Short mmCIF file of C-alpha atoms in Angstrom, two decimals:
data_model
loop_
_atom_site.label_atom_id
_atom_site.label_comp_id
_atom_site.label_asym_id
_atom_site.label_seq_id
_atom_site.Cartn_x
_atom_site.Cartn_y
_atom_site.Cartn_z
CA MET A 1 10.71 -37.84 94.93
CA LYS A 2 10.73 -35.14 92.23
CA THR A 3 7.80 -33.69 90.31
CA GLY A 4 9.68 -32.04 87.47
CA ASP A 5 12.09 -29.75 89.33
CA ILE A 6 9.95 -29.74 92.51
CA GLU A 7 11.50 -31.96 95.16
CA VAL A 8 9.20 -33.54 97.75
CA LYS A 9 10.90 -34.81 100.92
CA ARG A 10 9.05 -37.33 103.03
CA SER A 11 9.46 -37.32 106.81
CA ASP A 12 10.37 -40.48 108.70
CA ILE A 13 7.69 -39.60 111.31
CA ILE A 14 4.70 -41.92 111.11
CA LEU A 15 1.86 -41.25 113.54
CA LYS A 16 -0.07 -44.51 113.94
CA PRO A 17 -3.31 -45.18 115.82
CA ASP A 18 -2.79 -46.18 119.45
CA ILE A 19 -5.25 -48.73 120.84
CA ARG A 20 -4.26 -47.74 124.39
CA ARG A 21 -5.81 -44.28 124.12
CA VAL A 22 -9.28 -44.74 125.61
CA LEU A 23 -12.00 -42.45 126.90
CA PHE A 24 -15.07 -43.16 129.01
CA ARG A 25 -18.55 -42.75 127.61
CA PRO A 26 -22.09 -43.80 128.55
CA PHE A 27 -23.16 -47.41 128.25
CA GLU A 28 -26.87 -47.27 127.47
CA PRO A 29 -28.82 -50.52 127.01
CA GLU A 30 -31.60 -49.93 124.51
CA ASP A 31 -34.13 -51.81 126.62
CA SER A 32 -35.14 -49.81 129.70
CA GLY A 33 -36.14 -53.11 131.31
CA ARG A 34 -32.48 -54.16 131.29
CA VAL A 35 -31.51 -50.90 132.96
CA LEU A 36 -34.02 -51.57 135.73
CA LYS A 37 -32.68 -55.10 136.24
CA ILE A 38 -29.05 -53.94 136.45
CA VAL A 39 -29.95 -51.27 139.02
CA ALA A 40 -31.97 -53.78 141.03
CA ARG A 41 -29.09 -56.25 141.10
CA VAL A 42 -26.68 -53.62 142.44
CA MET A 43 -29.25 -52.62 145.05
CA GLU A 44 -29.26 -56.23 146.29
CA LEU A 45 -25.53 -56.11 147.18
CA SER A 46 -24.51 -55.59 150.78
CA GLU A 47 -22.62 -52.42 151.62
CA PRO A 48 -19.34 -54.31 152.22
CA ASP A 49 -19.71 -56.02 148.83
CA VAL A 50 -20.34 -52.64 147.22
CA GLU A 51 -17.09 -51.32 148.71
CA ILE A 52 -15.09 -54.36 147.61
CA LEU A 53 -16.36 -54.20 144.04
CA LEU A 54 -15.94 -50.41 143.79
CA ASN A 55 -12.35 -50.64 145.04
CA GLN A 56 -11.61 -53.26 142.39
CA ILE A 57 -12.94 -50.92 139.70
CA ARG A 58 -10.86 -48.05 141.11
CA ALA A 59 -7.71 -50.13 141.09
CA GLU A 60 -8.30 -51.32 137.51
CA PHE A 61 -9.42 -48.09 135.84
CA ARG A 62 -8.42 -45.01 137.86
CA GLY A 63 -4.92 -44.84 136.35
CA ARG A 64 -6.41 -44.77 132.84
CA HIS A 65 -8.65 -41.70 133.26
CA HIS A 66 -9.05 -38.30 134.84
CA SER A 67 -12.27 -37.54 136.77
CA LEU A 68 -13.71 -41.00 136.31
CA GLU A 69 -15.72 -40.99 139.55
CA ARG A 70 -17.31 -37.66 138.64
CA PHE A 71 -18.55 -39.33 135.46
CA PHE A 72 -19.85 -42.32 137.46
CA LEU A 73 -21.99 -39.93 139.51
CA ARG A 74 -23.36 -38.36 136.32
CA ARG A 75 -24.27 -41.78 135.00
CA PHE A 76 -25.99 -42.60 138.30
CA GLU A 77 -28.11 -39.45 138.01
CA ALA A 78 -29.06 -40.47 134.48
CA VAL A 79 -30.57 -43.76 135.73
CA ARG A 80 -31.73 -42.64 139.18
CA HIS A 81 -35.37 -42.59 138.06
CA HIS A 82 -35.25 -46.40 137.82
CA LEU A 83 -34.88 -46.71 141.60
CA LEU A 84 -38.04 -48.12 143.16
CA THR A 85 -37.83 -46.10 146.40
CA ASP A 86 -36.53 -42.78 147.73
CA ARG A 87 -34.09 -44.58 150.02
CA GLU A 88 -30.89 -42.59 150.48
CA LEU A 89 -27.89 -44.37 148.98
CA SER A 90 -24.26 -44.27 150.00
CA ASP A 91 -21.83 -42.49 147.71
CA SER A 92 -20.15 -45.81 147.01
CA ARG A 93 -23.38 -47.42 145.81
CA LYS A 94 -24.10 -44.42 143.57
CA LEU A 95 -20.61 -44.71 142.08
CA LEU A 96 -21.01 -48.43 141.54
CA ILE A 97 -24.34 -48.03 139.77
CA GLY A 98 -22.76 -45.35 137.58
CA ALA A 99 -19.88 -47.69 136.73
CA TYR A 100 -22.32 -50.27 135.36
CA PHE A 101 -23.56 -47.67 132.86
CA THR A 102 -20.10 -46.55 131.74
CA GLN A 103 -17.80 -48.05 129.14
CA GLU A 104 -14.37 -47.43 127.68
CA TYR A 105 -13.96 -46.52 124.02
CA ALA A 106 -10.69 -46.74 122.07
CA LEU A 107 -11.13 -43.67 119.92
CA GLU A 108 -8.29 -44.35 117.47
CA SER A 109 -8.17 -48.14 117.47
CA ALA A 110 -8.76 -48.33 113.70
CA ALA A 111 -7.12 -45.22 112.20
CA LEU A 112 -5.55 -41.82 112.84
CA PHE A 113 -5.54 -39.81 109.65
CA ASN A 114 -6.64 -36.79 107.52
CA PRO A 115 -4.61 -34.13 109.38
CA ALA A 116 -4.78 -30.34 109.28
CA MET A 117 -1.98 -28.16 110.64
CA VAL A 118 -2.21 -24.59 112.02
CA ARG A 119 -0.04 -22.21 113.98
CA HIS A 120 -0.42 -22.67 117.75
CA PRO A 121 -1.98 -19.65 119.52
CA ASN A 122 0.92 -19.75 122.01
CA GLN A 123 4.29 -19.03 120.37
CA ALA A 124 6.10 -18.00 123.58
CA GLY A 125 9.46 -19.38 124.67
CA LEU A 126 10.58 -20.82 121.33
CA PRO A 127 14.09 -20.79 119.85
CA LYS A 128 14.77 -18.37 117.02
CA GLY A 129 13.15 -19.43 113.76
CA ALA A 130 10.92 -22.06 115.35
CA GLN A 131 7.13 -22.30 115.30
CA ARG A 132 4.76 -24.27 117.49
CA PHE A 133 1.80 -25.91 115.74
CA ILE A 134 -1.42 -27.76 116.48
CA MET A 135 -2.48 -30.63 114.27
CA SER A 136 -6.03 -31.95 114.16
CA LEU A 137 -6.64 -35.56 113.15
CA ARG A 138 -9.57 -37.79 112.40
CA ALA A 139 -9.53 -40.68 114.86
CA THR A 140 -11.62 -43.74 114.01
CA GLY A 141 -12.55 -46.38 116.55
CA GLU A 142 -15.06 -49.13 117.21
CA GLY A 143 -18.05 -49.12 114.85
CA HIS A 144 -16.18 -46.84 112.41
CA VAL A 145 -17.18 -43.84 114.52
CA SER A 146 -14.84 -40.90 113.89
CA SER A 147 -13.99 -38.10 116.28
CA LEU A 148 -11.58 -35.17 116.22
CA CYS A 149 -8.38 -35.23 118.26
CA PHE A 150 -5.24 -33.08 118.45
CA ARG A 151 -1.46 -33.22 118.65
CA SER A 152 1.09 -30.44 119.05
CA GLY A 153 4.69 -29.97 118.05
CA ILE A 154 7.46 -27.64 116.95
CA VAL A 155 9.11 -26.95 113.60
CA ASP A 156 12.63 -25.63 114.15
CA GLU A 157 14.68 -23.17 112.09
CA ARG A 158 15.85 -25.96 109.78
CA GLY A 159 12.33 -27.30 109.23
CA THR A 160 12.77 -30.33 111.47
CA ILE A 161 9.47 -31.47 112.96
CA THR A 162 9.24 -32.65 116.57
CA LEU A 163 5.91 -33.95 117.83
CA ASP A 164 5.06 -33.60 121.51
CA ARG A 165 4.46 -36.95 123.19
CA PRO A 166 0.74 -37.38 123.99
CA THR A 167 -0.24 -38.12 127.57
CA GLY A 168 -1.94 -41.34 128.51
CA TYR A 169 -5.33 -39.69 128.99
CA VAL A 170 -8.28 -38.69 126.80
CA THR A 171 -11.38 -36.96 128.17
CA VAL A 172 -14.62 -36.00 126.46
CA PRO A 173 -15.30 -32.27 127.06
CA ASP A 174 -18.30 -30.88 128.89
CA VAL A 175 -21.22 -29.57 126.89
CA VAL A 176 -21.80 -25.94 127.91
CA SER A 177 -25.29 -25.96 129.40
CA ASN A 178 -25.87 -22.20 129.16
CA SER A 179 -24.85 -21.87 125.50
CA ALA A 180 -27.06 -19.21 123.94
CA TYR A 181 -28.96 -19.33 120.64
CA ASP A 182 -29.79 -16.28 118.55
CA LYS A 183 -33.54 -16.41 117.90
CA SER A 184 -33.51 -14.69 114.51
CA LEU A 185 -30.75 -16.96 113.13
CA PHE A 186 -32.37 -20.03 114.64
CA HIS A 187 -35.70 -19.16 113.01
CA ARG A 188 -33.97 -18.62 109.68
CA LYS A 189 -32.43 -22.09 109.86
CA LEU A 190 -35.84 -23.60 110.67
CA ILE A 191 -37.32 -21.93 107.60
CA GLU A 192 -34.61 -23.47 105.40
CA LEU A 193 -35.30 -26.88 106.91
CA GLY A 194 -39.03 -26.50 106.18
CA LEU A 195 -39.87 -26.66 109.89
CA ALA A 196 -41.23 -23.15 110.43
CA ASN A 197 -44.97 -23.20 111.14
CA GLY A 198 -47.49 -22.11 113.76
CA PHE A 199 -45.97 -24.41 116.36
CA VAL A 200 -42.53 -22.87 115.88
CA ASP A 201 -44.03 -19.37 116.09
CA LEU A 202 -45.60 -20.21 119.45
CA VAL A 203 -42.40 -21.80 120.80
CA LEU A 204 -40.07 -18.99 119.72
CA GLY A 205 -42.57 -16.29 120.65
CA ALA A 206 -42.19 -17.24 124.30
CA LEU A 207 -38.38 -16.94 124.20
CA ASP A 208 -36.02 -13.98 124.49
CA ASP A 209 -33.77 -12.91 121.61
CA LEU A 210 -31.08 -15.12 123.18
CA PHE A 211 -32.15 -18.41 124.74
CA THR A 212 -30.64 -21.65 126.05
CA LEU A 213 -31.40 -25.27 125.17
CA SER A 214 -33.21 -25.82 128.47
CA GLN A 215 -35.39 -22.76 127.84
CA LEU A 216 -36.21 -24.06 124.36
CA GLU A 217 -37.12 -27.49 125.76
CA GLU A 218 -39.38 -25.93 128.38
CA SER A 219 -41.12 -23.75 125.78
CA ILE A 220 -41.74 -26.82 123.59
CA ARG A 221 -43.21 -28.76 126.51
CA PHE A 222 -45.45 -25.82 127.42
CA VAL A 223 -46.81 -25.39 123.87
CA LEU A 224 -47.48 -29.14 123.53
CA ARG A 225 -49.33 -29.16 126.86
CA GLN A 226 -51.43 -26.15 125.89
CA HIS A 227 -52.37 -27.63 122.50
CA ARG A 228 -53.01 -31.30 123.28
CA ALA A 229 -55.32 -31.70 120.30
CA ARG A 230 -52.42 -31.00 117.93
CA ARG A 231 -49.75 -32.85 119.89
CA HIS A 232 -49.58 -35.78 117.43
CA GLU A 233 -49.17 -33.34 114.52
CA TRP A 234 -46.57 -31.15 116.19
CA GLU A 235 -44.35 -33.71 117.95
CA PRO A 236 -42.32 -34.52 114.76
CA VAL A 237 -41.70 -30.78 114.30
CA ALA A 238 -40.64 -30.53 117.94
CA ARG A 239 -38.08 -33.30 117.40
CA GLY A 240 -36.72 -31.47 114.36
CA VAL A 241 -36.40 -28.21 116.31
CA LEU A 242 -34.51 -29.94 119.12
CA SER A 243 -32.30 -31.78 116.63
CA LEU A 244 -31.30 -28.45 115.10
CA ALA A 245 -30.60 -26.97 118.53
CA LYS A 246 -28.41 -29.92 119.51
CA ALA A 247 -26.48 -29.58 116.24
CA ASN A 248 -25.49 -26.07 117.38
CA TYR A 249 -23.70 -26.31 120.69
CA GLU A 250 -20.60 -25.42 122.71
CA ILE A 251 -18.13 -27.67 124.46
CA GLU A 252 -15.36 -26.90 126.92
CA CYS A 253 -12.23 -28.89 127.72
CA ASP A 254 -10.32 -28.75 130.98
CA PRO A 255 -7.97 -25.75 130.61
CA GLN A 256 -5.29 -27.67 132.54
CA SER A 257 -5.38 -30.61 130.15
CA ASP A 258 -2.75 -31.26 127.52
CA ILE A 259 -3.84 -30.59 123.94
CA SER A 260 -3.46 -34.33 123.22
CA GLU A 261 -6.12 -35.09 125.86
CA ARG A 262 -8.78 -32.93 124.20
CA ILE A 263 -11.28 -34.39 121.81
CA ILE A 264 -14.42 -33.41 119.91
CA PHE A 265 -16.61 -36.49 120.09
CA PRO A 266 -19.98 -36.92 118.31
CA TYR A 267 -22.70 -35.28 120.38
CA SER A 268 -25.61 -34.10 118.22
CA PRO A 269 -28.07 -36.35 116.34
CA THR A 270 -26.57 -35.21 113.02
CA GLU A 271 -23.07 -36.49 113.93
CA ILE A 272 -23.89 -39.57 115.97
CA SER A 273 -22.08 -41.81 113.46
CA GLY A 274 -18.99 -39.65 113.19
CA ILE A 275 -17.14 -36.38 112.73
CA GLU A 276 -14.96 -36.46 109.63
CA ASP A 277 -12.12 -34.50 108.01
CA ALA A 278 -11.88 -31.18 109.84
CA ARG A 279 -10.17 -28.50 107.74
CA PHE A 280 -8.76 -26.07 110.30
CA VAL A 281 -7.64 -22.59 109.29
CA GLU A 282 -6.30 -19.61 111.24
CA PHE A 283 -8.73 -16.84 110.27
CA VAL A 284 -7.80 -13.16 110.65
CA ASP A 285 -10.40 -10.39 110.49
CA GLY A 286 -8.94 -6.99 111.37
CA GLY A 287 -7.25 -7.45 114.73
CA ASP A 288 -9.27 -10.56 115.57
CA THR A 289 -7.74 -14.00 115.14
CA ARG A 290 -9.65 -17.24 115.59
CA TYR A 291 -9.60 -20.78 114.27
CA TYR A 292 -12.37 -22.23 112.14
CA ALA A 293 -12.79 -25.71 110.77
CA THR A 294 -15.36 -27.14 108.44
CA TYR A 295 -16.09 -30.81 108.97
CA THR A 296 -18.55 -33.45 107.85
CA ALA A 297 -21.08 -34.78 110.36
CA PHE A 298 -22.60 -38.18 109.62
CA ASP A 299 -25.80 -39.55 111.14
CA GLY A 300 -25.49 -42.99 109.54
CA ASN A 301 -27.36 -42.04 106.38
CA VAL A 302 -26.77 -38.40 105.46
CA THR A 303 -23.72 -36.11 105.66
CA PHE A 304 -24.07 -32.61 107.12
CA PRO A 305 -21.41 -29.89 106.70
CA GLN A 306 -20.68 -28.25 110.07
CA LEU A 307 -18.41 -25.47 111.35
CA VAL A 308 -16.34 -25.43 114.53
CA GLU A 309 -14.86 -22.23 115.99
CA THR A 310 -12.31 -21.62 118.74
CA THR A 311 -9.77 -19.08 119.90
CA ASP A 312 -7.84 -21.26 122.34
CA PHE A 313 -8.55 -24.95 121.54
CA ILE A 314 -10.21 -25.19 124.96
CA ARG A 315 -13.71 -23.92 124.25
CA PHE A 316 -15.32 -24.79 120.93
CA ARG A 317 -18.55 -23.58 119.33
CA ILE A 318 -20.14 -25.94 116.80
CA ASN A 319 -22.70 -24.65 114.30
CA THR A 320 -24.58 -25.94 111.29
CA LEU A 321 -23.77 -24.51 107.88
CA ASN A 322 -26.90 -23.46 106.03
CA GLY A 323 -28.17 -22.48 102.62
CA PRO A 324 -28.91 -24.28 99.35
CA GLU A 325 -25.20 -24.62 98.49
CA VAL A 326 -24.27 -26.35 101.73
CA ARG A 327 -24.08 -29.81 100.23
CA ASN A 328 -21.64 -32.71 99.92
CA LYS A 329 -18.21 -32.78 101.59
CA GLY A 330 -14.90 -30.98 101.48
CA MET A 331 -15.64 -27.33 102.19
CA ALA A 332 -12.64 -25.15 103.05
CA LEU A 333 -12.74 -21.56 104.31
CA PHE A 334 -10.26 -18.94 103.08
CA PRO A 335 -8.12 -17.51 105.94
CA ARG A 336 -9.51 -14.00 105.54
CA LYS A 337 -12.37 -12.14 103.89
CA ILE A 338 -12.01 -11.17 100.25
CA LYS A 339 -13.51 -7.79 99.34
CA GLY A 340 -15.51 -7.82 102.55
CA GLN A 341 -17.00 -11.29 102.10
CA TYR A 342 -16.28 -14.74 103.45
CA ALA A 343 -14.99 -17.10 100.77
CA MET A 344 -15.13 -20.88 100.74
CA LEU A 345 -14.12 -23.68 98.40
CA SER A 346 -16.62 -26.48 97.92
CA ARG A 347 -17.48 -29.57 95.85
CA GLN A 348 -21.27 -29.79 95.79
CA ASP A 349 -21.50 -32.31 92.94
CA GLY A 350 -18.78 -34.63 94.25
CA GLU A 351 -16.70 -34.01 91.14
CA ASN A 352 -15.73 -30.37 90.46
CA LEU A 353 -14.20 -27.52 92.46
CA TYR A 354 -16.37 -24.49 93.26
CA LEU A 355 -15.95 -21.11 94.94
CA MET A 356 -18.59 -19.52 97.18
CA TYR A 357 -18.93 -16.05 98.69
CA SER A 358 -21.20 -14.98 101.53
CA ASP A 359 -21.82 -12.00 103.80
CA MET A 360 -22.68 -14.43 106.61
CA LEU A 361 -20.37 -17.16 107.77
CA HIS A 362 -23.11 -19.72 108.41
CA PHE A 363 -25.25 -19.17 105.27
CA TRP A 364 -24.20 -19.96 101.69
CA TYR A 365 -26.49 -19.40 98.70
CA THR A 366 -24.42 -19.28 95.49
CA LYS A 367 -21.45 -21.05 93.93
CA GLU A 368 -19.25 -20.68 90.86
CA LEU A 369 -17.34 -23.44 89.07
CA ILE A 370 -13.59 -22.79 88.99
CA ALA A 371 -12.00 -26.13 88.05
CA LYS A 372 -12.96 -29.46 86.51
CA PRO A 373 -11.07 -32.79 86.49
CA THR A 374 -8.59 -32.27 83.66
CA PHE A 375 -5.60 -34.61 84.01
CA PRO A 376 -5.74 -38.45 84.08
CA TRP A 377 -4.79 -38.68 87.78
CA GLU A 378 -7.92 -36.64 88.69
CA PHE A 379 -10.47 -37.78 86.09
CA VAL A 380 -12.84 -39.19 88.76
CA GLN A 381 -12.96 -36.06 90.94
CA ILE A 382 -11.00 -33.14 92.31
CA GLY A 383 -11.31 -31.33 95.60
CA ASN A 384 -9.29 -29.32 98.05
CA CYS A 385 -6.74 -30.55 100.59
CA GLY A 386 -7.54 -27.80 103.06
CA SER A 387 -7.84 -24.02 103.05
CA PRO A 388 -5.84 -21.96 100.54
CA ILE A 389 -2.55 -20.46 101.73
CA GLU A 390 -1.93 -16.80 100.90
CA THR A 391 1.39 -16.03 99.18
CA ASP A 392 2.70 -13.01 97.27
CA ALA A 393 2.06 -14.94 94.05
CA GLY A 394 -1.54 -15.81 94.90
CA TRP A 395 -3.59 -18.33 96.86
CA LEU A 396 -1.73 -21.63 96.94
CA LEU A 397 -4.30 -24.41 96.96
CA LEU A 398 -3.40 -28.05 97.49
CA THR A 399 -5.90 -30.31 95.77
CA HIS A 400 -6.71 -33.98 95.78
CA GLY A 401 -7.44 -35.91 92.65
CA VAL A 402 -8.90 -39.37 92.19
CA GLY A 403 -7.75 -41.46 89.25
CA PRO A 404 -7.91 -45.06 88.03
CA MET A 405 -8.35 -47.77 90.68
CA ARG A 406 -9.68 -44.96 92.92
CA LYS A 407 -6.14 -43.84 93.65
CA TYR A 408 -5.90 -40.51 95.52
CA SER A 409 -3.05 -38.08 94.83
CA ILE A 410 -2.25 -34.54 95.98
CA GLY A 411 -1.79 -31.74 93.45
CA ALA A 412 -1.62 -27.95 93.53
CA MET A 413 -3.02 -24.89 91.82
CA LEU A 414 -2.61 -21.13 92.21
CA LEU A 415 -5.60 -18.76 92.46
CA ASP A 416 -5.58 -15.00 91.95
CA ARG A 417 -5.36 -13.13 95.27
CA ASP A 418 -8.03 -10.57 94.44
CA ASP A 419 -10.25 -12.81 92.34
CA PRO A 420 -9.82 -16.48 93.34
CA ARG A 421 -12.17 -17.51 90.53
CA ARG A 422 -9.15 -17.10 88.26
CA VAL A 423 -6.89 -20.15 88.21
CA LEU A 424 -3.38 -18.84 87.46
CA GLY A 425 -1.62 -22.16 87.29
CA ARG A 426 -2.08 -25.86 87.92
CA LEU A 427 0.24 -28.85 88.21
CA GLN A 428 -0.28 -31.33 85.41
CA GLN A 429 1.29 -34.12 87.48
CA PRO A 430 0.61 -34.89 91.15
CA LEU A 431 2.81 -33.31 93.78
CA LEU A 432 2.43 -36.37 95.99
CA THR A 433 1.14 -39.84 95.14
CA PRO A 434 1.17 -43.03 97.24
CA ASN A 435 4.52 -44.82 97.13
CA GLU A 436 4.85 -48.55 97.69
CA ASP A 437 5.09 -48.11 101.48
CA GLU A 438 1.92 -45.99 101.58
CA ARG A 439 -0.47 -48.08 99.50
CA ALA A 440 -1.67 -50.43 102.27
CA GLY A 441 -4.17 -49.31 104.87
CA TYR A 442 -7.82 -49.05 105.83
CA VAL A 443 -8.53 -47.59 102.36
CA PRO A 444 -5.61 -48.47 100.05
CA ASN A 445 -3.88 -46.21 97.52
CA VAL A 446 -4.70 -42.90 99.21
CA VAL A 447 -2.72 -39.84 100.26
CA TYR A 448 -4.87 -37.04 101.65
CA SER A 449 -4.49 -33.85 103.66
CA CYS A 450 -6.91 -31.41 105.30
CA GLY A 451 -4.55 -28.45 105.70
CA SER A 452 -0.88 -27.57 105.25
CA PHE A 453 1.51 -25.15 106.94
CA VAL A 454 4.13 -22.69 105.69
CA HIS A 455 7.31 -22.41 107.73
CA GLY A 456 9.85 -19.97 106.36
CA LYS A 457 10.61 -21.04 102.79
CA GLN A 458 9.08 -24.46 103.22
CA LEU A 459 5.60 -25.92 102.74
CA ILE A 460 4.87 -28.67 105.24
CA ILE A 461 2.16 -31.08 104.17
CA PRO A 462 0.77 -33.39 106.86
CA TYR A 463 -0.98 -36.21 105.07
CA ALA A 464 -2.77 -39.47 105.67
CA ILE A 465 -1.45 -42.81 104.47
CA SER A 466 -4.32 -44.89 103.06
CA ASP A 467 -6.79 -43.74 105.72
CA TYR A 468 -4.74 -45.42 108.45
CA ALA A 469 -1.79 -43.35 109.70
CA THR A 470 -0.28 -39.87 109.27
CA THR A 471 3.08 -38.53 108.14
CA PHE A 472 4.61 -35.36 106.66
CA ALA A 473 6.11 -34.15 103.40
CA MET A 474 8.19 -31.00 102.84
CA VAL A 475 8.35 -28.92 99.66
CA GLU A 476 10.38 -25.79 98.95
CA LEU A 477 7.76 -23.10 98.46
CA GLN A 478 9.43 -20.92 95.82
CA PRO A 479 10.04 -23.62 93.17
CA LEU A 480 6.44 -24.75 93.58
CA LEU A 481 5.11 -21.20 93.10
CA GLU A 482 7.37 -20.67 90.11
CA ARG A 483 6.02 -23.81 88.49
CA LEU A 484 2.45 -22.57 89.09
CA CYS A 485 2.96 -18.97 88.02
CA PRO A 486 1.95 -18.09 84.43
#
């Protein structure tokens, strides 16, 4: 395909969802009476029957998961309070009870799409001219719940992409129980949410400058006990405080696991219905390099912009983004500070492209319009397709545009390096638009990316095919920049 004199080469790699990739997660009947009945029925089994049934479960499921029995024991502890006596149970009976409150979930049974591509933190042992990369993807499974998963691969000297084969395992990471909260920042977020009042002052007043979730929960319980007369008034505020805390958390994957086994699965109340469209970027600040990604959390009714941070793709810190301009979807962080400030692209009104600056990564107060829908293929809306890429000519920004029949295409514009408010150039025609083989999918007529990758003289664009699968396109960088330069 050619856009003027810009040639776009499509890869023959198509990464499709795999229904065989499953993880284990809690099975939680809504009715506590059902939980009690299930536990009671297992308690009625003889010990030999417990062993027979547990061995059947082991034979059927052990080869599909790592550390499954450890999870069974966690699930047993979660329902232990339903036991009617303090009778000591065998390990096998505990495991069996836990198995009844565990289920498998096919995380990418519906779709595997909206990729972002960044340089792998480990570039050791590669042939000359090759780069190793990590690609994040939105995986959608049962109930249209989306999570974040990863793949890795290598681009060789010629620009040939080779994806590493994923293992047969997927494991939800552990939530870090001792993750610390900064009291001053936490209080500031509560003020913005309209939750700061006398109750909050009492709760936070009993905590150190850094505190954990368990310490916060204990302080809330103490204040509610000490002020029983106001308990009915303060309990909704307490739920809001805990909801905010749970939306700011840390998770840790097994360091020995393959990158394809790691996943960020909805955890907090704000993301219980899905984690969508992570825009990863390698961020450099002085000598410090880390990876950030903005993503959209969805609670079933409202979207919440969030930020994930990591240095190694093993331990991840998730935080809320705050401020009056943290609205809508599609925020993308620049890969470095500009004139001492963080910079971010946004689309607060669902239609136009904005630029924001902030002294603080997690708080955003102002925005400035930099581009409106201008060409027919983007008349409905424009937005970014990931973080800008710094070049000698300026910030190369891939955009998405929505046109008639809600068709999504990918375009490009060039922003000034020192003042990204200035648009230096813009493609009048799409760089990439769905061809006949890409029009069918979960959402038809869509090509979409959350972050591209420069390798030598080539721009590699990982992109989604109609919200179903993922592939790649390659563009020579210099002709594209020349077309965009004034």
